[in-house]
PDB file of C-alpha atoms in Angstrom:
ATOM      1  CA  MET A 965     -46.141 -38.888 371.859  1.00  0.00           C
ATOM      2  CA  SER A 966     -47.867 -35.687 372.988  1.00  0.00           C
ATOM      3  CA  GLN A 967     -51.597 -35.198 372.567  1.00  0.00           C
ATOM      4  CA  LEU A 968     -52.844 -32.791 369.942  1.00  0.00           C
ATOM      5  CA  THR A 969     -54.611 -29.721 371.221  1.00  0.00           C
ATOM      6  CA  THR A 970     -57.636 -28.186 369.515  1.00  0.00           C
ATOM      7  CA  ALA A 971     -55.345 -25.528 368.033  1.00  0.00           C
ATOM      8  CA  ASP A 972     -53.045 -28.229 366.638  1.00  0.00           C
ATOM      9  CA  GLU A 973     -56.004 -29.994 365.044  1.00  0.00           C
ATOM     10  CA  ILE A 974     -57.367 -26.782 363.533  1.00  0.00           C
ATOM     11  CA  ALA A 975     -53.968 -25.997 361.982  1.00  0.00           C
ATOM     12  CA  LEU A 976     -53.337 -29.549 360.810  1.00  0.00           C
ATOM     13  CA  TYR A 977     -56.720 -30.388 359.418  1.00  0.00           C
ATOM     14  CA  LEU A 978     -58.553 -27.136 358.699  1.00  0.00           C
ATOM     15  CA  GLY A 979     -55.517 -25.107 357.589  1.00  0.00           C
ATOM     16  CA  GLY A 980     -53.937 -27.867 355.553  1.00  0.00           C
ATOM     17  CA  GLY A 981     -57.341 -29.063 354.364  1.00  0.00           C
ATOM     18  CA  LEU A 982     -58.230 -25.668 352.907  1.00  0.00           C
ATOM     19  CA  VAL A 983     -54.871 -25.384 351.114  1.00  0.00           C
ATOM     20  CA  LEU A 984     -55.370 -28.854 349.666  1.00  0.00           C
ATOM     21  CA  LEU A 985     -59.004 -28.087 348.783  1.00  0.00           C
ATOM     22  CA  GLY A 986     -57.969 -24.946 346.900  1.00  0.00           C
ATOM     23  CA  THR A 987     -55.145 -26.647 345.032  1.00  0.00           C
ATOM     24  CA  VAL A 988     -55.878 -30.363 344.621  1.00  0.00           C
ATOM     25  CA  GLY A 989     -59.628 -30.469 345.301  1.00  0.00           C
ATOM     26  CA  VAL A 990     -60.733 -27.645 343.034  1.00  0.00           C
ATOM     27  CA  GLY A 991     -58.067 -28.634 340.499  1.00  0.00           C
ATOM     28  CA  LEU A 992     -59.507 -32.142 340.215  1.00  0.00           C
ATOM     29  CA  LEU A 993     -63.060 -30.776 340.043  1.00  0.00           C
ATOM     30  CA  GLU A 994     -62.084 -28.462 337.199  1.00  0.00           C
ATOM     31  CA  MET A 995     -60.434 -31.345 335.319  1.00  0.00           C
ATOM     32  CA  ILE A 996     -63.420 -33.634 335.714  1.00  0.00           C
ATOM     33  CA  ALA A 997     -66.378 -31.292 335.407  1.00  0.00           C
ATOM     34  CA  GLY A 998     -65.158 -27.832 334.603  1.00  0.00           C
ATOM     35  CA  SER A 999     -62.377 -26.130 332.782  1.00  0.00           C
ATOM     36  CA  PRO A1000     -58.841 -27.404 333.389  1.00  0.00           C
ATOM     37  CA  HIS A1001     -57.283 -24.426 331.563  1.00  0.00           C
ATOM     38  CA  PRO A1002     -59.511 -21.428 332.211  1.00  0.00           C
ATOM     39  CA  VAL A1003     -56.676 -19.007 331.438  1.00  0.00           C
ATOM     40  CA  SER A1004     -54.300 -18.963 328.464  1.00  0.00           C
ATOM     41  CA  GLY A1005     -50.529 -18.826 328.820  1.00  0.00           C
ATOM     42  CA  GLU A1006     -50.762 -15.076 328.329  1.00  0.00           C
ATOM     43  CA  GLY A1007     -53.169 -14.738 331.226  1.00  0.00           C
ATOM     44  CA  GLN A1008     -56.316 -14.187 329.162  1.00  0.00           C
ATOM     45  CA  ILE A1009     -59.525 -15.821 330.348  1.00  0.00           C
ATOM     46  CA  VAL A1010     -60.460 -18.518 327.846  1.00  0.00           C
ATOM     47  CA  HIS A1011     -63.192 -20.394 329.733  1.00  0.00           C
ATOM     48  CA  GLU A1012     -65.176 -19.554 332.791  1.00  0.00           C
ATOM     49  CA  ALA A1013     -63.919 -21.735 335.636  1.00  0.00           C
ATOM     50  CA  LEU A1014     -66.421 -23.865 337.561  1.00  0.00           C
ATOM     51  CA  VAL A1015     -65.094 -22.381 340.793  1.00  0.00           C
ATOM     52  CA  PRO A1016     -64.213 -18.716 340.210  1.00  0.00           C
ATOM     53  CA  LEU A1017     -60.478 -18.115 340.516  1.00  0.00           C
ATOM     54  CA  HIS A1018     -60.867 -15.491 343.199  1.00  0.00           C
ATOM     55  CA  ILE A1019     -62.903 -17.927 345.339  1.00  0.00           C
ATOM     56  CA  ARG A1020     -60.137 -20.480 344.879  1.00  0.00           C
ATOM     57  CA  SER A1021     -57.595 -17.866 345.966  1.00  0.00           C
ATOM     58  CA  TYR A1022     -59.588 -17.068 349.089  1.00  0.00           C
ATOM     59  CA  ILE A1023     -59.823 -20.770 350.022  1.00  0.00           C
ATOM     60  CA  ILE A1024     -56.014 -21.128 349.810  1.00  0.00           C
ATOM     61  CA  LEU A1025     -55.468 -17.787 351.560  1.00  0.00           C
ATOM     62  CA  LEU A1026     -57.720 -18.830 354.431  1.00  0.00           C
ATOM     63  CA  GLY A1027     -55.766 -22.077 354.852  1.00  0.00           C
ATOM     64  CA  LEU A1028     -52.435 -20.231 354.880  1.00  0.00           C
ATOM     65  CA  ALA A1029     -53.833 -17.625 357.288  1.00  0.00           C
ATOM     66  CA  ILE A1030     -54.858 -20.405 359.684  1.00  0.00           C
ATOM     67  CA  TRP A1031     -51.304 -21.801 359.585  1.00  0.00           C
ATOM     68  CA  GLY A1032     -49.906 -18.331 360.264  1.00  0.00           C
ATOM     69  CA  ALA A1033     -52.346 -17.656 363.087  1.00  0.00           C
ATOM     70  CA  TYR A1034     -51.465 -21.028 364.625  1.00  0.00           C
ATOM     71  CA  ALA A1035     -47.735 -20.136 364.597  1.00  0.00           C
ATOM     72  CA  VAL A1036     -48.455 -16.814 366.329  1.00  0.00           C
ATOM     73  CA  TYR A1037     -50.766 -18.528 368.840  1.00  0.00           C
ATOM     74  CA  LYS A1038     -48.112 -21.113 369.725  1.00  0.00           C
ATOM     75  CA  VAL A1039     -45.540 -18.401 370.465  1.00  0.00           C
ATOM     76  CA  VAL A1040     -47.922 -16.210 372.446  1.00  0.00           C
ATOM     77  CA  ALA A1041     -49.885 -18.784 374.406  1.00  0.00           C
ATOM     78  CA  THR A1042     -47.645 -21.798 374.940  1.00  0.00           C
ATOM     79  CA  THR A1043     -44.127 -22.739 375.984  1.00  0.00           C
ATOM     80  CA  PRO A1044     -42.151 -25.176 373.847  1.00  0.00           C
ATOM     81  CA  GLU A1045     -41.690 -28.687 375.143  1.00  0.00           C
ATOM     82  CA  THR A1046     -38.169 -29.539 376.195  1.00  0.00           C
ATOM     83  CA  GLY A1047     -36.845 -31.820 373.499  1.00  0.00           C
ATOM     84  CA  GLN A1048     -34.576 -34.626 374.539  1.00  0.00           C
ATOM     85  CA  THR A1049     -31.309 -34.352 372.682  1.00  0.00           C
ATOM     86  CA  ARG A1050     -29.419 -37.529 371.944  1.00  0.00           C
ATOM     87  CA  ARG A1051     -25.747 -37.036 371.366  1.00  0.00           C
ATOM     88  CA  THR A1052     -24.606 -40.126 369.529  1.00  0.00           C
ATOM     89  CA  LEU A1053     -22.119 -38.863 366.973  1.00  0.00           C
TER      90      LEU A1053
ATOM     91  CA  MET B 908     -11.891 -53.007 365.676  1.00  0.00           C
ATOM     92  CA  CYS B 909     -15.482 -52.937 364.547  1.00  0.00           C
ATOM     93  CA  GLU B 910     -16.168 -56.471 365.759  1.00  0.00           C
ATOM     94  CA  ALA B 911     -14.875 -55.697 369.215  1.00  0.00           C
ATOM     95  CA  ALA B 912     -17.236 -52.749 369.422  1.00  0.00           C
ATOM     96  CA  ALA B 913     -20.109 -55.081 368.487  1.00  0.00           C
ATOM     97  CA  ARG B 914     -21.449 -52.709 365.870  1.00  0.00           C
ATOM     98  CA  PRO B 915     -21.266 -52.497 362.084  1.00  0.00           C
ATOM     99  CA  CYS B 916     -18.132 -51.052 360.530  1.00  0.00           C
ATOM    100  CA  GLY B 917     -18.249 -47.551 359.085  1.00  0.00           C
ATOM    101  CA  LYS B 918     -20.147 -44.472 360.136  1.00  0.00           C
ATOM    102  CA  ARG B 919     -23.252 -44.997 362.204  1.00  0.00           C
ATOM    103  CA  HIS B 920     -26.428 -44.850 360.173  1.00  0.00           C
ATOM    104  CA  MET B 921     -29.368 -44.757 362.510  1.00  0.00           C
ATOM    105  CA  THR B 922     -33.077 -44.738 361.955  1.00  0.00           C
ATOM    106  CA  SER B 923     -35.786 -43.344 364.172  1.00  0.00           C
ATOM    107  CA  ASN B 924     -39.154 -44.950 364.500  1.00  0.00           C
ATOM    108  CA  ILE B 925     -41.906 -42.390 364.203  1.00  0.00           C
ATOM    109  CA  GLN B 926     -45.098 -43.406 365.932  1.00  0.00           C
ATOM    110  CA  THR B 927     -47.993 -41.021 365.955  1.00  0.00           C
ATOM    111  CA  GLN B 928     -51.612 -40.534 364.989  1.00  0.00           C
ATOM    112  CA  LEU B 929     -52.901 -38.672 361.970  1.00  0.00           C
ATOM    113  CA  LEU B 930     -56.557 -38.347 360.991  1.00  0.00           C
ATOM    114  CA  GLY B 931     -57.386 -40.709 363.848  1.00  0.00           C
ATOM    115  CA  ARG B 932     -55.209 -43.521 362.541  1.00  0.00           C
ATOM    116  CA  ASN B 933     -51.977 -44.868 363.916  1.00  0.00           C
ATOM    117  CA  VAL B 934     -48.999 -43.990 361.780  1.00  0.00           C
ATOM    118  CA  SER B 935     -45.677 -45.739 362.190  1.00  0.00           C
ATOM    119  CA  PHE B 936     -42.631 -45.495 359.973  1.00  0.00           C
ATOM    120  CA  ALA B 937     -38.858 -45.509 360.151  1.00  0.00           C
ATOM    121  CA  VAL B 938     -36.851 -42.450 359.143  1.00  0.00           C
ATOM    122  CA  SER B 939     -33.178 -42.452 358.316  1.00  0.00           C
ATOM    123  CA  GLU B 940     -31.740 -39.851 360.655  1.00  0.00           C
ATOM    124  CA  VAL B 941     -28.873 -38.921 358.383  1.00  0.00           C
ATOM    125  CA  TRP B 942     -31.171 -38.369 355.395  1.00  0.00           C
ATOM    126  CA  LEU B 943     -33.602 -36.388 357.520  1.00  0.00           C
ATOM    127  CA  ALA B 944     -30.774 -34.091 358.657  1.00  0.00           C
ATOM    128  CA  TYR B 945     -29.444 -33.910 355.096  1.00  0.00           C
ATOM    129  CA  TRP B 946     -32.747 -32.818 353.557  1.00  0.00           C
ATOM    130  CA  LEU B 947     -33.434 -30.311 356.320  1.00  0.00           C
ATOM    131  CA  LEU B 948     -30.061 -28.717 355.639  1.00  0.00           C
ATOM    132  CA  PHE B 949     -30.580 -28.897 351.884  1.00  0.00           C
ATOM    133  CA  MET B 950     -34.019 -27.234 352.049  1.00  0.00           C
ATOM    134  CA  ARG B 951     -32.617 -24.520 354.309  1.00  0.00           C
ATOM    135  CA  LEU B 952     -29.719 -23.750 351.987  1.00  0.00           C
ATOM    136  CA  ILE B 953     -31.776 -23.750 348.783  1.00  0.00           C
ATOM    137  CA  VAL B 954     -34.625 -21.595 350.109  1.00  0.00           C
ATOM    138  CA  GLY B 955     -32.185 -19.430 352.074  1.00  0.00           C
ATOM    139  CA  TRP B 956     -30.154 -18.669 348.974  1.00  0.00           C
ATOM    140  CA  TRP B 957     -33.377 -18.001 347.014  1.00  0.00           C
ATOM    141  CA  LEU B 958     -34.312 -15.218 349.430  1.00  0.00           C
ATOM    142  CA  LEU B 959     -30.771 -13.989 350.086  1.00  0.00           C
ATOM    143  CA  HIS B 960     -30.192 -13.648 346.354  1.00  0.00           C
ATOM    144  CA  ALA B 961     -33.485 -11.788 345.886  1.00  0.00           C
ATOM    145  CA  GLY B 962     -32.515  -9.344 348.631  1.00  0.00           C
ATOM    146  CA  LEU B 963     -28.917  -8.800 347.507  1.00  0.00           C
ATOM    147  CA  ASP B 964     -30.096  -8.342 343.937  1.00  0.00           C
ATOM    148  CA  LYS B 965     -32.273  -5.436 345.037  1.00  0.00           C
ATOM    149  CA  PHE B 966     -29.347  -3.803 346.835  1.00  0.00           C
ATOM    150  CA  LEU B 967     -27.124  -4.216 343.783  1.00  0.00           C
ATOM    151  CA  ALA B 968     -29.747  -2.455 341.647  1.00  0.00           C
ATOM    152  CA  TRP B 969     -30.534   0.171 344.317  1.00  0.00           C
ATOM    153  CA  PRO B 970     -32.853   2.095 344.689  1.00  0.00           C
ATOM    154  CA  PHE B 971     -35.577  -0.503 344.989  1.00  0.00           C
ATOM    155  CA  ASP B 972     -39.078   0.657 344.152  1.00  0.00           C
ATOM    156  CA  ALA B 973     -42.016  -1.572 345.085  1.00  0.00           C
ATOM    157  CA  SER B 974     -44.672   1.022 344.200  1.00  0.00           C
ATOM    158  CA  TRP B 975     -45.986  -0.797 341.124  1.00  0.00           C
ATOM    159  CA  PHE B 976     -46.097  -4.178 342.860  1.00  0.00           C
ATOM    160  CA  VAL B 977     -47.869  -2.996 346.014  1.00  0.00           C
ATOM    161  CA  GLY B 978     -49.987  -0.513 344.038  1.00  0.00           C
ATOM    162  CA  ASN B 979     -51.325  -1.441 340.617  1.00  0.00           C
ATOM    163  CA  ALA B 980     -50.352  -5.108 340.685  1.00  0.00           C
ATOM    164  CA  ALA B 981     -51.854  -5.783 344.109  1.00  0.00           C
ATOM    165  CA  GLN B 982     -55.087  -3.939 343.349  1.00  0.00           C
ATOM    166  CA  GLY B 983     -57.997  -6.351 342.983  1.00  0.00           C
ATOM    167  CA  THR B 984     -56.112  -9.346 344.340  1.00  0.00           C
ATOM    168  CA  SER B 985     -57.179 -11.165 347.488  1.00  0.00           C
ATOM    169  CA  VAL B 986     -54.370  -9.508 349.481  1.00  0.00           C
ATOM    170  CA  GLY B 987     -54.940  -6.137 347.768  1.00  0.00           C
ATOM    171  CA  PRO B 988     -56.902  -4.403 350.554  1.00  0.00           C
ATOM    172  CA  LEU B 989     -53.937  -4.867 352.905  1.00  0.00           C
ATOM    173  CA  VAL B 990     -51.059  -4.443 350.466  1.00  0.00           C
ATOM    174  CA  THR B 991     -52.274  -1.321 348.635  1.00  0.00           C
ATOM    175  CA  MET B 992     -52.147   0.607 351.919  1.00  0.00           C
ATOM    176  CA  PHE B 993     -48.370   0.437 351.473  1.00  0.00           C
ATOM    177  CA  SER B 994     -48.382   1.943 347.971  1.00  0.00           C
ATOM    178  CA  ASP B 995     -47.488   5.539 348.829  1.00  0.00           C
ATOM    179  CA  GLY B 996     -46.092   7.857 351.470  1.00  0.00           C
ATOM    180  CA  VAL B 997     -44.205   6.657 354.486  1.00  0.00           C
ATOM    181  CA  LEU B 998     -45.565   3.109 354.206  1.00  0.00           C
ATOM    182  CA  LEU B 999     -44.143   2.816 350.675  1.00  0.00           C
ATOM    183  CA  THR B1000     -40.776   4.059 351.931  1.00  0.00           C
ATOM    184  CA  PHE B1001     -40.980   1.435 354.669  1.00  0.00           C
ATOM    185  CA  THR B1002     -41.790  -1.259 352.076  1.00  0.00           C
ATOM    186  CA  ASN B1003     -38.932  -0.205 349.793  1.00  0.00           C
ATOM    187  CA  ILE B1004     -36.509  -0.762 352.660  1.00  0.00           C
ATOM    188  CA  ALA B1005     -38.222  -3.599 354.521  1.00  0.00           C
ATOM    189  CA  VAL B1006     -38.470  -5.940 351.527  1.00  0.00           C
ATOM    190  CA  PRO B1007     -34.761  -6.044 350.553  1.00  0.00           C
ATOM    191  CA  VAL B1008     -33.560  -5.870 354.171  1.00  0.00           C
ATOM    192  CA  GLY B1009     -36.058  -8.543 355.180  1.00  0.00           C
ATOM    193  CA  GLN B1010     -35.068 -10.810 352.316  1.00  0.00           C
ATOM    194  CA  VAL B1011     -31.371 -10.522 353.154  1.00  0.00           C
ATOM    195  CA  LEU B1012     -31.956 -11.182 356.867  1.00  0.00           C
ATOM    196  CA  ILE B1013     -34.316 -14.082 356.197  1.00  0.00           C
ATOM    197  CA  GLY B1014     -31.899 -15.536 353.644  1.00  0.00           C
ATOM    198  CA  LEU B1015     -28.936 -15.212 356.014  1.00  0.00           C
ATOM    199  CA  GLY B1016     -30.943 -16.698 358.872  1.00  0.00           C
ATOM    200  CA  LEU B1017     -31.815 -19.725 356.774  1.00  0.00           C
ATOM    201  CA  VAL B1018     -28.390 -20.239 355.218  1.00  0.00           C
ATOM    202  CA  LEU B1019     -26.597 -19.904 358.554  1.00  0.00           C
ATOM    203  CA  GLY B1020     -29.312 -21.619 360.568  1.00  0.00           C
ATOM    204  CA  ALA B1021     -29.658 -18.618 362.881  1.00  0.00           C
ATOM    205  CA  LEU B1022     -33.092 -17.837 364.355  1.00  0.00           C
ATOM    206  CA  THR B1023     -34.270 -20.287 361.740  1.00  0.00           C
ATOM    207  CA  ARG B1024     -37.899 -20.558 362.767  1.00  0.00           C
ATOM    208  CA  LEU B1025     -38.284 -16.787 362.919  1.00  0.00           C
ATOM    209  CA  ALA B1026     -36.636 -16.438 359.510  1.00  0.00           C
ATOM    210  CA  ALA B1027     -38.809 -19.182 358.014  1.00  0.00           C
ATOM    211  CA  PHE B1028     -41.982 -17.627 359.435  1.00  0.00           C
ATOM    212  CA  PHE B1029     -41.264 -14.209 357.967  1.00  0.00           C
ATOM    213  CA  GLY B1030     -40.079 -15.804 354.723  1.00  0.00           C
ATOM    214  CA  GLY B1031     -43.428 -17.568 354.458  1.00  0.00           C
ATOM    215  CA  PHE B1032     -45.291 -14.396 355.429  1.00  0.00           C
ATOM    216  CA  MET B1033     -43.570 -12.414 352.680  1.00  0.00           C
ATOM    217  CA  MET B1034     -44.027 -15.225 350.183  1.00  0.00           C
ATOM    218  CA  VAL B1035     -47.812 -15.241 350.715  1.00  0.00           C
ATOM    219  CA  PHE B1036     -48.000 -11.745 349.216  1.00  0.00           C
ATOM    220  CA  PHE B1037     -45.743 -12.661 346.289  1.00  0.00           C
ATOM    221  CA  TYR B1038     -47.790 -15.815 345.693  1.00  0.00           C
ATOM    222  CA  PHE B1039     -51.189 -14.148 345.483  1.00  0.00           C
ATOM    223  CA  ILE B1040     -50.129 -10.961 343.693  1.00  0.00           C
ATOM    224  CA  ASN B1041     -48.020 -12.756 341.069  1.00  0.00           C
ATOM    225  CA  GLY B1042     -50.555 -15.559 340.696  1.00  0.00           C
ATOM    226  CA  GLU B1043     -53.703 -13.484 340.472  1.00  0.00           C
ATOM    227  CA  THR B1044     -52.286 -10.776 338.204  1.00  0.00           C
ATOM    228  CA  GLY B1045     -51.240 -13.569 335.843  1.00  0.00           C
ATOM    229  CA  GLY B1046     -54.678 -15.194 336.129  1.00  0.00           C
ATOM    230  CA  TRP B1047     -53.004 -18.310 337.608  1.00  0.00           C
ATOM    231  CA  SER B1048     -52.038 -19.109 334.029  1.00  0.00           C
ATOM    232  CA  HIS B1049     -49.517 -21.709 335.201  1.00  0.00           C
ATOM    233  CA  GLY B1050     -51.845 -23.206 337.802  1.00  0.00           C
ATOM    234  CA  VAL B1051     -52.191 -22.425 341.491  1.00  0.00           C
ATOM    235  CA  VAL B1052     -49.199 -24.517 342.552  1.00  0.00           C
ATOM    236  CA  THR B1053     -46.359 -22.133 341.814  1.00  0.00           C
ATOM    237  CA  GLY B1054     -42.787 -21.699 343.023  1.00  0.00           C
ATOM    238  CA  GLU B1055     -44.015 -19.317 345.690  1.00  0.00           C
ATOM    239  CA  LEU B1056     -46.520 -21.836 347.087  1.00  0.00           C
ATOM    240  CA  LEU B1057     -43.830 -24.522 347.141  1.00  0.00           C
ATOM    241  CA  GLY B1058     -41.611 -21.991 348.923  1.00  0.00           C
ATOM    242  CA  ILE B1059     -44.288 -21.446 351.558  1.00  0.00           C
ATOM    243  CA  VAL B1060     -44.621 -25.203 352.067  1.00  0.00           C
ATOM    244  CA  ILE B1061     -40.850 -25.695 352.406  1.00  0.00           C
ATOM    245  CA  LEU B1062     -40.545 -22.716 354.773  1.00  0.00           C
ATOM    246  CA  ALA B1063     -43.373 -24.146 356.882  1.00  0.00           C
ATOM    247  CA  ALA B1064     -41.533 -27.482 357.009  1.00  0.00           C
ATOM    248  CA  ILE B1065     -38.269 -25.764 357.999  1.00  0.00           C
ATOM    249  CA  ALA B1066     -40.033 -23.838 360.769  1.00  0.00           C
ATOM    250  CA  THR B1067     -41.891 -26.899 362.040  1.00  0.00           C
ATOM    251  CA  LEU B1068     -38.935 -29.254 362.068  1.00  0.00           C
ATOM    252  CA  GLY B1069     -36.417 -26.818 363.531  1.00  0.00           C
ATOM    253  CA  ALA B1070     -33.905 -27.175 360.728  1.00  0.00           C
ATOM    254  CA  GLY B1071     -31.479 -24.663 362.274  1.00  0.00           C
ATOM    255  CA  ARG B1072     -29.986 -27.265 364.563  1.00  0.00           C
ATOM    256  CA  VAL B1073     -28.549 -29.120 361.575  1.00  0.00           C
ATOM    257  CA  LEU B1074     -25.053 -27.624 361.235  1.00  0.00           C
ATOM    258  CA  GLY B1075     -26.521 -24.233 362.075  1.00  0.00           C
ATOM    259  CA  ILE B1076     -25.909 -21.515 364.619  1.00  0.00           C
ATOM    260  CA  ASP B1077     -29.139 -22.468 366.374  1.00  0.00           C
ATOM    261  CA  ALA B1078     -27.442 -25.667 367.578  1.00  0.00           C
ATOM    262  CA  ILE B1079     -25.184 -23.400 369.642  1.00  0.00           C
ATOM    263  CA  LEU B1080     -27.883 -20.903 370.616  1.00  0.00           C
ATOM    264  CA  VAL B1081     -30.219 -23.582 371.965  1.00  0.00           C
ATOM    265  CA  ASP B1082     -27.700 -24.580 374.647  1.00  0.00           C
ATOM    266  CA  THR B1083     -26.916 -21.062 375.855  1.00  0.00           C
ATOM    267  CA  PRO B1084     -27.936 -20.126 379.423  1.00  0.00           C
ATOM    268  CA  PHE B1085     -29.927 -17.197 378.019  1.00  0.00           C
ATOM    269  CA  VAL B1086     -32.178 -19.492 375.989  1.00  0.00           C
ATOM    270  CA  GLU B1087     -32.455 -21.884 378.935  1.00  0.00           C
ATOM    271  CA  ARG B1088     -33.679 -18.983 381.068  1.00  0.00           C
ATOM    272  CA  HIS B1089     -36.119 -17.886 378.342  1.00  0.00           C
ATOM    273  CA  PRO B1090     -37.572 -21.109 376.935  1.00  0.00           C
ATOM    274  CA  LYS B1091     -39.979 -19.272 374.639  1.00  0.00           C
ATOM    275  CA  LEU B1092     -36.979 -18.315 372.525  1.00  0.00           C
ATOM    276  CA  ARG B1093     -36.891 -21.926 371.356  1.00  0.00           C
ATOM    277  CA  TYR B1094     -39.861 -21.008 369.178  1.00  0.00           C
ATOM    278  CA  PHE B1095     -37.610 -18.632 367.230  1.00  0.00           C
ATOM    279  CA  ILE B1096     -34.500 -20.739 366.935  1.00  0.00           C
ATOM    280  CA  GLY B1097     -34.391 -24.051 365.141  1.00  0.00           C
TER     281      GLY B1097
END
């Protein structure tokens, strides 16, 4: 079991956390206290959302960008661990 | 004889015990190895065909023109400032070729399990633009969890878990002397 580095923790918790905040977190907030269906099926704005949709987009985008940056960082700055292959079949 | 071999009859069905820490808590669970390999392969084939089909479809209806998507559609979206730079001139020509070629290569990489992590990374990268442009131009009318977001999540899982070694070309590549001499290449193959 290898130890997590700071970069691992940022990707795991901050990156994933922001994606979950933008999807699940804001979604729940809108259901409870805001507007669960701010936009009609045709894409017309029906209600003003509690958290503006573009802010929600940026939260998810930031999370995804952190994941992407982490992948690039891993390739540039580290060397992969040698995995032990078990040949049992 | 199965009894003589002191093991159950039939094909071996092994489980791995995963022991790790997440959010500061110990996590321990058993995973069926055959089902893990099965779902990795399944995800690779489904998402690979999704992208391969999208790319081939563009070649069958050639010429492909992305000008509306990277121009008007992208304008005002969260990825607009970057994407609209590709809406005319040489960058549009690049986009019109790079998107179908990229989709075919990514799709082939995933289906065949060749350079799987690299393919999954660029698949996810491309999907981010589709996700935000399609979602925001439609006002997220079907919610923010769309097919594209699920695609990004599956591609991230494929890249993380190295799915190319499951009946894929990466299983051969990983043992080549060239990869052994250049260990960083293991980040690109499964």
